[in-house]
Amino acid sequence: MTELAASTSKTPELVRVHGSKSTGERTVSLLALCGLALVIGVMTGFGAVVFRALIGLVHNISYNGRLSFLYDANVAEAPSRFGDWVFFSPIIGGLIVVYLVRQFAPEAKGHGVPEVMDAVFYKHGNIRGLVALIKALASAISIGSGAAVGREGPIIQIGSALGSAFAQVIRLSTWQKITLLSAGAGAGIAATFNTPLGGVLFALEILLPEVSNRTFLPVVVATGAATTIGRVLIGPDPAFAVSDVQFALAGTFGAQEAIAFVLLGILCGVAAWAFIRLLVIMEDGFPKLPGNEYTQNIIGMAVIGLMMVVLTRSFGHSYVDGVGYSVIQAIFDQKMTAAGLLVLLFLLKMLATTVSLGCGASGGIFSPSLYLGATLGAAFAAAASTLLPHAGLSVPSAAIIGMAAMVGAGTGGVMTAIVMVFEMTRDYAIIVPVIVAVALAASVRRALISETIYTVKLRHRGHRIPKERHINLYLVKQAQDIMERRFIVAKAGTTLKQAMVAEDTDDLRAIVVEREGRIVGLIPPRSGLWLESRTNPDLLVERFAEQRMVICRDEDLLSLVFARLRRHRAGAAIIFRGAHRPRISDVVGIITKRAIADAVIDSYEE
């Protein structure tokens, strides 16, 4: 007689029972959630102000040799008072950043938004409160000392960490925790750019898995509060001072204008693809260099320092370091119109940003994306003026279109890019050309690479972010969150009578059939075939095992589990833990349609 797997004398030890304990989470009313979002928005608004001041302090110390918090990134400065010695500024700053990140918060490394997205989809909205502090310090040092990164990614992560930590303290449920996290992210970007609508759309388009009143209203409250704080303490002006840029109305577009918008959109789509690919190369390449994280950072920051010195000697300004707002402002003021210089700055900034992030700097890619779009768009306008003299593209107008197209294509936040650029320029006529360019740029980038600059980093971890957001937050759950942990493992050759010795008729469990450690089939729980055990108890379990099995990892999102169940028309899924080819010892649970229904019902709220 063939024995059951891990059997004993009478009752075979075939059942693995894993208890679950209460999480102690609670759900508050929508009004209370909006009140909490208001607090998060105010905190993030003040955080954005403090963060900018820290950047100013570090920049003034490392670049100008003085103690001061006052720093306007939009104003071009004279060369550093340290001369060529400024070469060492990003190196010293980089070493401090590596120490902070390694010792206190590894999540603070890089451009921040991927870590926030990972927390939303794979960590139940949990971000440590310490991340906000370390991210602020590390990013301020990186940006202020010369790393070619932006300040928007950090403030997004800072706001998200504040929202998540606040929600964890009062033990909110996962969906409300994610809502406050997203509200903090939107508040951060709104306060930084003075673009409240852009902040709301960023949270909805990039982070939130669900768009409904219960998620939308708290985000609006938080972004409104943060914007108000920013306007009071920083000023009411938008991020850039843009002179009137006159675009023709859509109905009066000529052929050359349409061609220009199309070509610029396609060009920005290719540029966004190149930016993503180069960032992947740098983030994968630097850890492979000899030495440790400190030596790798020294190599990368030495490249940045060398760029600063060479550009200052050649053009009187370092151009590529920091957030780069002064270059964008110079383009809008038409003080920088030479196509050759603009192309050079585009290439060097792309290299400088990817090197900075690859070697361990802490900062965002939003500002660099704006820089790349502005320089590329302005260069396109300068070069195309002879080929398309009636296109109506000036250097500032093309820079605006390029900024929106580059951000929309690179981040995947198409609506965010369009609305934010509109809020920056406050010229409604810009909407049509921006929509055309952004749509084309995003389409080209998607054709070349499916991942955005945010999701590509998570893809390498095996954490895939759904590209099409459904309206149900239960899809944020992973397989391990809803799987049934009580099931039977039976060897092929086991009879139904043997398999059901320890079975309770009112609590029928699934049977996983195995042969020599390999999974060969599954009998779903509560199957009609169980009736056979009453009349034909000697039949073998493999006779009833379904061969069209669905096997998923315990960390797979429910959206992936659902897709596989539908594709294979299976009634249940076997869940395993590990990255290798699963064996019977790796099985940790079963997902049935009843478990799926329970997850959907539990997520519903009237």
XYZ file of C-alpha atoms in Angstrom, residues 16 18 483 487 489 512 519 551 573-577 582-590:
22
model
C -0.777 21.885 7.395
C -1.366 27.836 9.860
C -4.768 32.039 0.445
C -4.740 21.825 2.883
C -0.670 16.836 0.718
C -2.319 18.700 -3.451
C 3.369 18.670 -7.806
C 0.918 27.927 -9.689
C -4.290 28.143 -7.568
C -1.408 26.503 -5.717
C 0.738 29.077 -3.900
C 4.435 28.464 -3.252
C 7.240 30.388 -1.600
C 8.429 24.856 -6.979
C 8.386 21.459 -5.312
C 5.851 20.105 -2.872
C 7.857 21.377 0.119
C 7.500 24.934 -1.193
C 3.686 24.937 -1.226
C 2.265 27.253 1.452
C -1.383 27.662 0.505
C -4.275 27.408 -1.927
